[in-house]
């Protein structure tokens, strides 16, 4: 998407020096910095430290990680794969992308294996862009319909960041928003700040600033009140893993917004690329992250530097659960690249038939 | 309650210099500082800037404000009252306390009026302490019962700060917790950090540290997941205004927790001193506060100073709604100084009969 007049993806391969480039998302929204991943360990670090995040993007990054491992001459690829998967346990895309690269490599070795890994990683990126574009096309229908039934902007609430920064380009939950905006539909986005890591106020808000889309950052506590007072027309969120039963694992707090949407009859849709569906299991490992993300917070100080301040008193424990699970019964529908389906076992199964 | 071995109230009158003392709650949890209110304007500032906050405490503070106005020779008491009420529009206690002082003063003037105002403010404080103590006695029954039915600690989730710092002493929602702890009941409190002003992580957590009660600070997004996974036995929150119909206005985000409690059959109780009941109207003015509370956050920097950092990008709008309304149908019961009643018109009416 657009950053100050130039088109960027969130990850790309630089042919000139055979290395991978990413946007360091831990520096946003205050600094836009591109960094190079030239080793396998740098890739693991980038995923774990959330320089890259978002289910589709960490899948793509991990695919490049396998390529970089081969480039460095790492021969224990299974170990490397396990190490990559352990960086973030919840999103199923990580496993999906790695397994796809490993399968493509098969018994190849040397330069051939490297070429296959790189080509597969690049295919994953291209497919991600076309899948996100398709999600945008299916999802925009919902926004178009809402716009046709009201005066003034369509008010969309989103949680966390499921925009282009969470994918390779276009985004999942934000893809229909970008598509609607390009069509000239009047929009306004409520951006949950999304504690503890504030992906909403730092990433979603930044994306929307750069596209010029009207938006308002709110505390995570606010969405219920906005829905009670008819200030939200639709909720659109992403998903890190959606099970074959239609249960949606997404950033912690998503479930609370789904409850409020249900209580106030606000449509609640989840954008789900097929790569994030768990076709086999309904139990989802929920990532627990460093408690410092609760006890401290990072932002820009008055000297224009990134700085963190302590929020809690000495002596208080903290717990940092990364995700929660929204039961399919609270979800109006899943927006996939194949179309919109119900968040039920039947809905998901209908996608499987067209995929496998 | 206890602060490092010494008993404190959140507000008191110092006979030696005829001025009012408060704890500056904007400096907690990092600094415990007592400040003096010696003028009417300082009182308005203390309430508006949230050096004091919490419905019962701002009522008590406003009562002292009228006394200080008289002490300064301000004759337009109605103007002073209006100015005080405008500092925080949502809590009904402010109006209640001011109207009580004004009624007590009646046609008195000079020293007599001052004496009456001071005595009334002090009565409001004493009554607040005994009401909070009574809320603790009624509420502890719920915790005792939960403790009897399980192994391990009773897990209590609370939102914002409805502890002793929100009242004159003992607290509303935390009064039963303190009472249970004093009885030796094994407890653990989940503390919602409560963005944007973080009254949970800064005030509730600090109170619990000082009393030695086990607790864990969580992001506001987390409570739903904890309830889904049976890690919450009861929710206890306060209220800034509860209407005669049983609808509960409390810190923004309370409604989302009530929805989750309802969805997971977790008891959800609201501690309501009678002074915070609106006996007449069901429409509640919802305070909107400075957007900087969303775009910036304050904490302790590495130099040991309070500092604020910017969270959002330049160009993003923000909205800061202070409260939301939890419909009575989501509330298991109201814990008042007169006992526990249903959050219904009948429940509230039963309190009125014993009061008026």
XYZ file of C-alpha atoms in Angstrom:
712
model
C 0.000 0.000 0.000
C 0.893 3.631 -0.158
C 3.493 5.225 2.133
C 3.973 8.900 1.315
C 3.443 8.386 -2.400
C 5.461 5.179 -2.786
C 4.075 1.645 -2.949
C 5.418 -0.795 -0.378
C 4.846 -4.380 0.551
C 5.527 -5.482 4.131
C 8.195 -7.984 2.941
C 10.116 -8.392 -0.296
C 13.179 -10.074 -1.740
C 15.952 -7.818 -2.917
C 17.599 -9.460 -5.937
C 20.577 -7.116 -5.769
C 21.973 -8.561 -2.553
C 19.888 -11.729 -2.291
C 18.402 -10.731 1.022
C 14.964 -10.168 2.454
C 13.639 -6.734 3.387
C 10.979 -5.999 5.976
C 9.496 -2.913 7.589
C 10.466 -2.871 11.278
C 6.970 -2.751 12.769
C 8.277 -2.246 16.314
C 9.346 1.275 15.269
C 5.962 2.297 13.835
C 4.064 4.590 13.917
C 6.869 6.952 14.872
C 9.628 5.743 12.533
C 9.344 4.048 9.135
C 12.448 1.908 8.827
C 13.317 -0.909 6.484
C 15.617 -3.625 7.735
C 17.396 -6.496 6.070
C 17.051 -10.135 7.057
C 20.134 -11.914 5.843
C 20.317 -14.867 8.221
C 18.022 -17.540 9.595
C 18.485 -16.260 13.151
C 17.565 -12.730 12.126
C 14.362 -14.164 10.700
C 13.500 -15.971 13.952
C 14.245 -12.795 15.871
C 12.110 -10.665 13.554
C 9.093 -12.944 14.099
C 9.574 -13.398 17.838
C 10.210 -9.717 18.547
C 7.283 -8.793 16.283
C 9.284 -6.710 13.832
C 6.956 -8.651 11.563
C 3.603 -9.909 12.861
C 0.189 -10.837 11.553
C -0.610 -14.420 10.628
C -0.113 -14.149 6.841
C 3.062 -12.069 7.138
C 4.774 -14.339 9.646
C 3.972 -17.260 7.330
C 5.665 -15.488 4.416
C 8.594 -14.463 6.605
C 9.101 -18.002 7.857
C 9.152 -19.274 4.255
C 11.997 -16.862 3.520
C 13.602 -18.058 6.775
C 13.940 -21.567 5.367
C 15.516 -20.100 2.233
C 17.994 -18.109 4.346
C 18.810 -21.231 6.386
C 19.705 -23.054 3.163
C 21.713 -20.083 1.942
C 23.766 -20.214 5.139
C 24.379 -23.923 4.661
C 22.222 -25.038 7.612
C 21.604 -28.709 6.926
C 19.320 -29.603 9.835
C 16.263 -28.090 8.183
C 13.804 -29.903 10.460
C 15.440 -28.265 13.470
C 15.281 -24.893 11.757
C 11.583 -25.443 10.995
C 10.852 -26.349 14.620
C 12.715 -23.271 15.807
C 10.717 -21.042 13.480
C 7.399 -22.572 14.547
C 8.284 -22.012 18.204
C 8.701 -18.253 17.687
C 4.919 -17.717 17.718
C 2.728 -20.685 18.648
C -0.790 -19.486 17.834
C -0.957 -18.581 14.146
C -1.314 -21.678 12.009
C 0.182 -19.912 8.956
C 3.668 -20.399 10.301
C 3.328 -24.174 10.158
C 1.435 -23.989 6.896
C 4.074 -21.903 5.111
C 7.042 -23.853 6.461
C 5.474 -27.161 5.601
C 4.756 -25.891 2.098
C 8.399 -24.885 1.560
C 9.702 -28.148 3.041
C 7.401 -30.212 0.849
C 8.462 -28.251 -2.231
C 12.139 -28.830 -1.427
C 11.577 -32.547 -0.986
C 14.884 -34.301 -1.582
C 16.523 -31.426 -3.437
C 19.766 -30.043 -2.031
C 22.372 -27.386 -2.695
C 21.496 -24.599 -5.112
C 18.410 -26.434 -6.335
C 16.960 -26.537 -2.800
C 17.742 -22.849 -2.336
C 16.073 -21.956 -5.624
C 12.977 -23.980 -4.739
C 12.762 -22.416 -1.265
C 13.066 -18.912 -2.644
C 10.567 -19.503 -5.429
C 8.102 -21.019 -2.940
C 8.503 -18.114 -0.532
C 7.903 -15.717 -3.392
C 4.841 -17.688 -4.511
C 3.463 -17.554 -0.976
C 3.838 -13.767 -1.095
C 2.169 -13.427 -4.497
C -0.687 -15.697 -3.488
C -1.109 -13.800 -0.250
C -1.544 -10.574 -2.187
C -4.084 -12.099 -4.535
C -5.932 -13.781 -1.647
C -6.099 -10.513 0.283
C -7.306 -8.727 -2.833
C -10.030 -11.351 -3.223
C -11.001 -10.950 0.455
C -11.327 -7.242 -0.285
C -13.606 -7.936 -3.227
C -15.866 -10.250 -1.258
C -15.903 -8.074 1.830
C -16.604 -4.794 0.076
C -20.064 -6.105 -0.797
C -20.989 -5.853 2.905
C -19.734 -2.266 3.152
C -21.396 -1.258 -0.115
C -24.705 -2.559 1.181
C -24.355 -0.667 4.473
C -23.453 2.506 2.583
C -26.558 2.152 0.463
C -28.790 1.980 3.535
C -27.574 5.053 5.410
C -26.601 8.683 5.247
C -23.031 9.583 6.158
C -19.999 7.370 6.505
C -20.090 3.636 7.168
C -18.579 3.182 10.637
C -16.326 0.166 10.826
C -14.774 -1.058 14.067
C -11.580 -3.084 13.921
C -9.380 -4.650 16.576
C -5.604 -5.081 16.418
C -4.019 -4.800 12.978
C -5.283 -6.938 10.139
C -4.176 -4.451 7.521
C -1.493 -4.632 4.872
C 1.205 -4.712 7.540
C -0.232 -8.012 8.833
C -0.073 -9.539 5.376
C 2.174 -9.002 2.363
C -0.136 -6.312 0.990
C -3.787 -5.139 1.147
C -4.555 -6.800 4.501
C -7.319 -9.152 5.550
C -9.891 -7.245 7.653
C -8.777 -3.939 6.125
C -8.776 -5.209 2.527
C -12.542 -4.554 2.165
C -12.001 -1.138 3.784
C -9.296 -0.197 1.280
C -11.383 -1.518 -1.577
C -14.427 0.462 -0.396
C -12.332 3.617 -0.039
C -10.965 3.176 -3.573
C -14.564 2.880 -4.782
C -15.325 6.229 -3.161
C -17.549 4.903 -0.373
C -17.647 7.283 2.606
C -15.996 5.547 5.554
C -14.865 6.027 9.115
C -12.872 3.442 11.054
C -12.910 3.006 14.843
C -9.459 1.729 15.747
C -9.160 -0.253 18.997
C -5.747 0.655 20.392
C -5.283 -3.062 21.242
C -3.307 -3.302 24.435
C -0.851 -4.482 25.391
C 1.157 -4.017 22.185
C -1.090 -1.344 20.689
C -1.112 -2.717 17.166
C -4.257 -0.668 16.606
C -2.928 2.721 17.658
C 0.511 2.104 16.194
C -0.089 0.067 13.015
C -3.743 0.294 11.944
C -3.863 4.018 12.701
C -0.610 4.545 10.785
C -1.902 2.606 7.780
C -5.083 4.665 7.732
C -3.184 7.951 8.085
C -1.065 6.977 5.088
C -4.127 6.104 2.978
C -5.961 9.240 4.110
C -8.921 7.288 5.516
C -10.843 8.987 8.366
C -10.420 7.092 11.604
C -10.481 7.521 15.361
C -8.358 5.667 17.881
C -10.244 4.469 20.966
C -9.327 2.524 24.061
C -10.240 -1.166 23.895
C -12.909 -0.483 26.495
C -14.908 1.800 24.213
C -16.351 -0.398 21.458
C -19.237 -1.698 23.568
C -20.498 1.802 24.287
C -20.148 2.774 20.617
C -22.214 -0.245 19.585
C -24.855 0.481 22.244
C -25.188 3.998 20.839
C -25.462 2.889 17.166
C -22.091 4.319 16.218
C -20.777 1.106 14.662
C -22.247 -0.342 11.450
C -19.978 -3.374 11.175
C -17.044 -4.999 12.955
C -14.264 -6.377 10.784
C -11.393 -8.284 12.372
C -8.717 -10.728 11.303
C -7.843 -14.150 12.660
C -4.660 -15.946 13.598
C -6.286 -19.353 13.416
C -9.849 -20.366 12.641
C -10.725 -23.976 13.362
C -12.718 -26.335 11.153
C -15.598 -25.802 13.610
C -15.687 -22.053 12.905
C -14.145 -20.876 16.164
C -11.968 -17.830 15.637
C -8.723 -17.240 17.466
C -7.634 -13.643 17.177
C -5.916 -10.960 19.246
C -6.983 -10.898 22.882
C -10.143 -8.834 23.306
C -11.767 -9.834 20.012
C -14.227 -12.029 21.919
C -15.423 -9.049 23.998
C -16.194 -7.057 20.848
C -18.004 -10.029 19.333
C -20.190 -10.251 22.453
C -21.034 -6.545 22.199
C -21.768 -6.850 18.479
C -24.076 -9.786 19.170
C -25.832 -7.924 21.998
C -26.434 -4.901 19.761
C -27.124 -6.696 16.464
C -24.042 -5.246 14.796
C -22.684 -7.515 12.039
C -19.378 -9.088 13.111
C -17.277 -10.468 10.263
C -13.866 -12.123 10.360
C -11.489 -11.982 7.395
C -9.879 -15.394 7.081
C -7.422 -16.375 4.380
C -7.591 -20.146 3.898
C -3.950 -20.365 5.015
C -5.075 -19.473 8.543
C -7.669 -22.234 8.840
C -6.880 -25.225 11.022
C -8.613 -28.005 9.080
C -7.856 -30.697 11.621
C -8.045 -29.572 15.241
C -10.272 -27.381 17.402
C -7.807 -26.864 20.254
C -5.627 -23.826 19.815
C -2.403 -23.138 21.715
C -2.752 -19.632 23.146
C 0.489 -17.694 23.249
C 1.500 -16.125 26.541
C 3.952 -13.279 26.073
C 6.388 -11.353 28.242
C 4.672 -9.622 31.178
C 6.692 -6.510 30.493
C 4.254 -5.768 27.682
C 1.692 -5.161 30.470
C 3.887 -3.506 33.093
C 5.612 -1.141 30.663
C 4.562 0.652 27.489
C 6.565 2.136 24.664
C 6.011 5.371 22.820
C 7.686 8.521 21.611
C 9.118 10.754 24.314
C 9.426 14.519 24.136
C 12.965 14.185 22.823
C 11.568 12.376 19.782
C 12.970 8.999 20.817
C 11.256 5.684 21.450
C 11.126 5.180 25.163
C 9.230 2.983 27.571
C 7.625 3.914 30.856
C 6.548 1.701 33.732
C 2.788 1.541 34.417
C 2.361 -0.813 37.356
C 3.677 -0.604 40.914
C 6.633 -2.673 42.050
C 5.246 -5.871 43.516
C 2.310 -6.364 41.139
C 2.222 -9.510 39.031
C 1.028 -9.288 35.435
C -0.260 -11.776 32.883
C -0.037 -11.315 29.127
C -2.315 -13.607 27.130
C -1.980 -12.916 23.421
C -5.199 -14.293 21.950
C -8.721 -15.339 22.720
C -11.265 -17.498 20.986
C -14.531 -16.154 19.636
C -17.097 -18.932 19.267
C -18.452 -19.221 15.734
C -21.971 -18.553 17.042
C -20.987 -14.910 17.609
C -19.581 -14.497 14.087
C -21.840 -13.250 11.278
C -19.576 -14.735 8.620
C -16.032 -15.504 7.503
C -14.720 -13.494 4.565
C -12.300 -15.721 2.660
C -10.652 -15.454 -0.738
C -13.283 -17.970 -1.946
C -16.219 -15.906 -0.712
C -18.153 -15.394 2.510
C -19.153 -18.509 4.446
C -20.828 -19.221 7.768
C -18.538 -19.699 10.787
C -19.699 -23.289 11.174
C -18.339 -26.743 10.452
C -20.465 -26.808 7.275
C -19.279 -23.361 6.198
C -15.632 -24.299 6.611
C -16.160 -27.681 4.953
C -17.554 -25.942 1.873
C -14.199 -24.169 1.528
C -12.285 -27.399 1.903
C -14.062 -28.923 -1.047
C -12.963 -26.117 -3.334
C -9.411 -26.202 -1.969
C -8.227 -29.761 -1.553
C -6.393 1.546 54.684
C -2.826 0.605 55.268
C 0.104 2.334 53.542
C 3.414 0.954 54.754
C 2.181 0.413 58.272
C 0.242 3.658 58.664
C -3.510 4.109 58.335
C -4.673 6.656 55.761
C -7.937 7.923 54.445
C -8.074 9.361 50.927
C -9.216 12.766 52.250
C -9.155 14.379 55.667
C -9.446 17.740 57.379
C -6.365 19.005 59.142
C -7.489 20.952 62.198
C -4.051 22.497 62.690
C -4.202 24.646 59.569
C -7.915 24.354 58.745
C -7.220 22.870 55.345
C -8.094 19.701 53.503
C -5.554 16.999 52.707
C -5.740 14.533 49.842
C -3.500 11.915 48.309
C -2.478 13.047 44.820
C -3.755 10.064 42.851
C -2.195 11.269 39.596
C 1.217 10.459 41.100
C 0.366 6.904 42.121
C 1.529 4.143 41.947
C 5.010 5.580 41.634
C 4.875 8.360 44.228
C 2.759 8.612 47.383
C 2.269 12.324 47.934
C -0.148 14.219 50.142
C -1.286 17.622 49.001
C -3.221 20.395 50.619
C -6.427 21.905 49.274
C -6.748 25.352 50.750
C -8.927 27.118 48.167
C -12.112 26.479 46.251
C -10.257 26.573 42.918
C -7.732 24.014 44.111
C -10.664 21.775 44.936
C -12.166 22.142 41.452
C -8.769 21.455 39.936
C -8.232 18.378 42.112
C -11.519 16.854 40.948
C -11.159 17.816 37.295
C -7.532 16.689 37.017
C -8.405 13.497 38.894
C -6.010 14.053 41.771
C -9.104 12.725 43.515
C -11.561 10.516 41.636
C -14.128 7.822 42.348
C -17.775 8.747 42.830
C -17.855 8.732 46.661
C -14.536 10.556 47.016
C -15.369 13.337 44.591
C -18.631 13.825 46.496
C -16.735 14.232 49.764
C -14.174 16.497 48.120
C -16.865 18.727 46.639
C -18.472 19.061 50.083
C -15.168 20.364 51.429
C -15.005 22.614 48.349
C -18.132 24.458 49.472
C -16.574 24.879 52.913
C -13.390 26.287 51.365
C -15.439 28.658 49.201
C -17.108 30.026 52.327
C -13.765 30.267 54.082
C -12.474 32.395 51.208
C -15.497 34.652 51.420
C -17.052 33.541 48.118
C -20.652 34.683 48.365
C -22.056 33.333 45.106
C -22.385 29.812 46.445
C -24.765 28.708 43.675
C -22.134 29.608 41.088
C -19.507 27.732 43.065
C -21.793 24.696 43.240
C -22.381 24.799 39.476
C -18.658 25.069 38.840
C -17.962 22.071 41.064
C -20.673 19.955 39.405
C -19.247 20.786 35.971
C -15.836 19.326 36.873
C -17.093 15.751 36.356
C -20.572 15.326 34.880
C -21.235 11.605 35.264
C -21.058 10.716 38.947
C -24.245 11.673 40.742
C -22.450 11.889 44.101
C -21.088 15.295 43.245
C -24.580 16.778 42.993
C -25.775 14.743 45.958
C -22.982 15.921 48.280
C -23.140 19.564 47.200
C -26.892 19.682 47.524
C -26.615 18.165 50.983
C -24.149 20.816 52.128
C -26.185 23.645 50.568
C -29.368 22.414 52.197
C -27.615 22.168 55.559
C -26.311 25.731 55.254
C -29.765 27.033 54.401
C -29.884 30.711 55.301
C -26.893 30.633 57.600
C -24.002 32.943 56.825
C -20.566 33.905 58.079
C -18.865 31.626 60.579
C -22.068 29.693 61.174
C -22.308 28.761 57.488
C -18.651 27.738 57.486
C -19.109 25.580 60.562
C -22.161 23.898 59.067
C -20.395 23.252 55.745
C -17.376 21.755 57.474
C -19.453 19.603 59.788
C -21.543 18.364 56.869
C -18.454 17.526 54.784
C -17.048 15.638 57.753
C -20.352 13.787 58.242
C -20.347 12.817 54.574
C -16.870 11.349 55.094
C -17.830 9.443 58.237
C -20.992 8.092 56.630
C -19.043 7.086 53.546
C -16.687 5.013 55.667
C -19.537 3.298 57.482
C -21.445 2.722 54.228
C -18.366 1.204 52.589
C -17.806 -0.967 55.659
C -21.422 -2.153 55.400
C -20.972 -2.872 51.671
C -17.971 -4.985 52.682
C -20.063 -6.911 55.185
C -22.844 -7.628 52.724
C -20.494 -8.425 49.865
C -18.198 -10.745 51.778
C -21.053 -13.237 52.026
C -20.715 -13.842 48.269
C -16.964 -14.412 48.515
C -17.317 -16.638 51.584
C -19.782 -18.810 49.711
C -17.490 -19.110 46.679
C -14.556 -19.976 48.946
C -16.600 -22.744 50.554
C -17.324 -24.335 47.194
C -13.806 -24.549 45.778
C -10.174 -25.422 46.399
C -7.619 -22.640 46.098
C -8.136 -18.904 45.999
C -11.361 -17.171 45.022
C -10.567 -15.333 41.781
C -12.153 -11.899 41.656
C -12.037 -9.685 38.582
C -12.363 -5.939 39.008
C -12.356 -3.036 36.579
C -11.024 0.469 37.233
C -10.552 1.414 40.874
C -13.414 1.078 43.306
C -11.103 0.638 46.255
C -10.427 2.848 49.243
C -8.878 5.500 47.002
C -12.239 5.902 45.235
C -14.016 6.463 48.531
C -12.954 7.924 51.852
C -11.858 4.512 53.125
C -12.476 0.768 52.550
C -13.788 1.154 48.983
C -16.967 -0.063 47.335
C -16.166 -3.042 45.077
C -12.974 -3.750 47.022
C -14.623 -3.457 50.457
C -15.816 -7.095 50.329
C -12.347 -8.110 49.119
C -10.643 -6.384 52.056
C -13.171 -7.853 54.447
C -12.656 -11.360 53.022
C -8.879 -10.974 53.241
C -9.147 -9.891 56.880
C -11.237 -13.003 57.528
C -8.418 -15.128 56.124
C -10.189 -16.185 52.931
C -7.715 -17.140 50.192
C -8.043 -14.615 47.365
C -6.592 -13.555 44.072
C -7.668 -10.403 42.217
C -7.517 -9.902 38.435
C -6.915 -6.192 37.954
C -8.044 -4.718 34.604
C -5.480 -2.028 33.808
C -8.400 0.202 32.704
C -7.244 2.332 29.828
C -7.003 5.115 29.145
C -6.138 6.379 32.628
C -5.052 3.027 34.004
C -6.778 3.345 37.360
C -6.500 -0.438 37.625
C -2.771 -0.777 37.093
C -1.961 2.401 38.984
C -4.480 2.564 41.844
C -6.104 -0.833 42.391
C -2.794 -2.636 41.957
C -1.115 -0.196 44.362
C -3.844 -0.666 46.973
C -3.510 -4.441 46.738
C 0.295 -4.306 46.951
C -0.028 -2.236 50.123
C -2.494 -4.691 51.694
C -0.427 -7.690 50.570
C -3.284 -9.245 48.586
C -2.264 -11.492 45.662
C -3.263 -9.948 42.352
C -2.369 -9.866 38.677
C -2.639 -6.910 36.339
C -4.102 -7.734 32.929
C -4.947 -5.742 29.834
C -8.621 -4.806 29.548
C -8.863 -7.245 26.660
C -8.102 -10.278 28.813
C -11.103 -10.753 31.118
C -13.249 -12.472 28.500
C -10.648 -15.176 27.917
C -10.177 -15.641 31.673
C -13.913 -16.119 32.115
C -14.099 -18.556 29.194
C -11.382 -20.628 30.838
C -13.008 -20.657 34.307
C -10.362 -18.465 35.870
C -12.809 -15.927 37.310
C -15.209 -16.808 40.149
C -16.866 -13.416 40.479
C -16.687 -9.915 39.014
C -16.947 -7.002 41.438
C -17.071 -3.450 40.120
C -18.147 -0.040 41.342
C -20.552 2.455 39.822
C -20.530 6.180 39.199
C -24.291 6.337 38.837
C -26.927 3.635 39.001
C -30.380 4.632 37.847
C -33.674 3.805 39.520
C -34.187 1.238 36.738
C -31.038 -0.679 37.746
C -28.820 0.416 34.868
C -25.232 0.832 35.959
C -22.966 3.568 34.689
C -19.339 2.791 35.437
C -15.895 3.220 33.904
C -15.818 2.575 30.164
C -15.384 -1.150 29.472
C -17.482 -2.376 32.385
C -20.259 -3.344 29.973
C -17.890 -5.604 28.003
C -16.956 -7.504 31.168
C -20.607 -7.820 32.137
C -21.341 -9.366 28.732
C -18.526 -11.872 29.185
C -19.674 -12.695 32.711
C -23.206 -13.284 31.439
C -21.963 -15.451 28.562
C -19.909 -17.596 30.946
C -22.283 -17.641 33.925
C -19.846 -15.768 36.152
C -21.621 -13.744 38.877
C -21.337 -10.021 38.160
C -21.983 -7.752 41.150
C -21.862 -3.989 41.402
C -21.084 -2.215 44.683
C -23.393 0.777 44.920
C -23.512 3.179 47.846
C -26.960 4.764 47.959
C -25.336 8.161 47.369
C -24.544 7.042 43.805
C -28.128 6.111 42.908
C -30.051 8.395 40.594
C -33.572 8.029 42.012
C -35.218 10.164 39.383
C -33.803 9.781 35.887
C -32.574 6.988 33.638
C -30.581 9.151 31.222
C -26.967 9.585 32.228
C -24.620 12.264 30.894
C -21.495 10.436 29.742
C -18.284 12.361 30.274
C -15.969 12.791 27.313
C -12.424 13.570 28.388
C -9.293 14.971 26.766
C -8.139 12.903 23.795
C -4.580 13.157 25.019
C -5.445 10.420 27.501
C -5.707 8.132 24.444
C -2.862 9.488 22.324
C -0.343 9.684 25.174
C 0.293 7.625 28.296
C 2.098 8.426 31.499
C 4.405 6.265 33.529
C 7.761 6.126 35.256
C 10.759 6.575 32.986
C 14.179 5.034 33.547
C 15.316 8.189 35.315
C 12.645 7.557 37.956
C 10.478 10.479 36.838
C 6.885 10.595 35.682
C 6.913 11.039 31.943
C 4.481 10.634 29.113
C 5.035 9.068 25.715
C 3.027 9.410 22.535
C 1.265 6.263 21.298
C -0.568 7.261 18.132
C 0.729 8.631 14.831
C 0.429 12.294 13.971
C -2.789 12.724 12.039
C -4.915 10.174 13.913
C -8.020 11.403 15.709
C -8.885 9.938 19.100
C -12.036 9.758 21.214
C -12.078 9.401 24.980
C -15.424 8.310 26.411
C -15.216 7.946 30.187
C -18.108 5.648 31.037
C -20.527 3.120 29.666
C -23.839 1.757 30.838
C -24.343 -1.859 31.801
C -28.009 -2.816 31.565
C -29.402 -4.183 34.801
C -30.246 -7.478 33.063
C -26.502 -8.285 32.970
C -26.013 -7.552 36.690
C -26.370 -10.355 39.246
C -27.021 -7.908 42.052
C -26.241 -4.537 43.595
C -24.300 -4.585 46.863
C -25.416 -1.576 48.892
C -24.936 -0.547 52.496
C -28.523 -1.762 53.079
C -27.879 -5.220 51.629
C -27.843 -6.873 48.221
C -30.750 -6.114 45.891
C -31.661 -6.960 42.312
C -30.587 -4.462 39.632
C -34.210 -3.751 38.772
C -36.728 -0.995 39.379
C -38.220 -3.087 42.186
C -34.816 -3.783 43.727
C -33.910 -0.099 43.764
C -37.356 0.895 45.016
C -36.925 -1.410 48.004
C -33.871 0.656 48.984
C -35.771 3.888 48.594
C -38.361 2.829 51.108
C -35.740 2.297 53.777
C -33.982 5.573 52.899
C -36.453 8.339 52.312
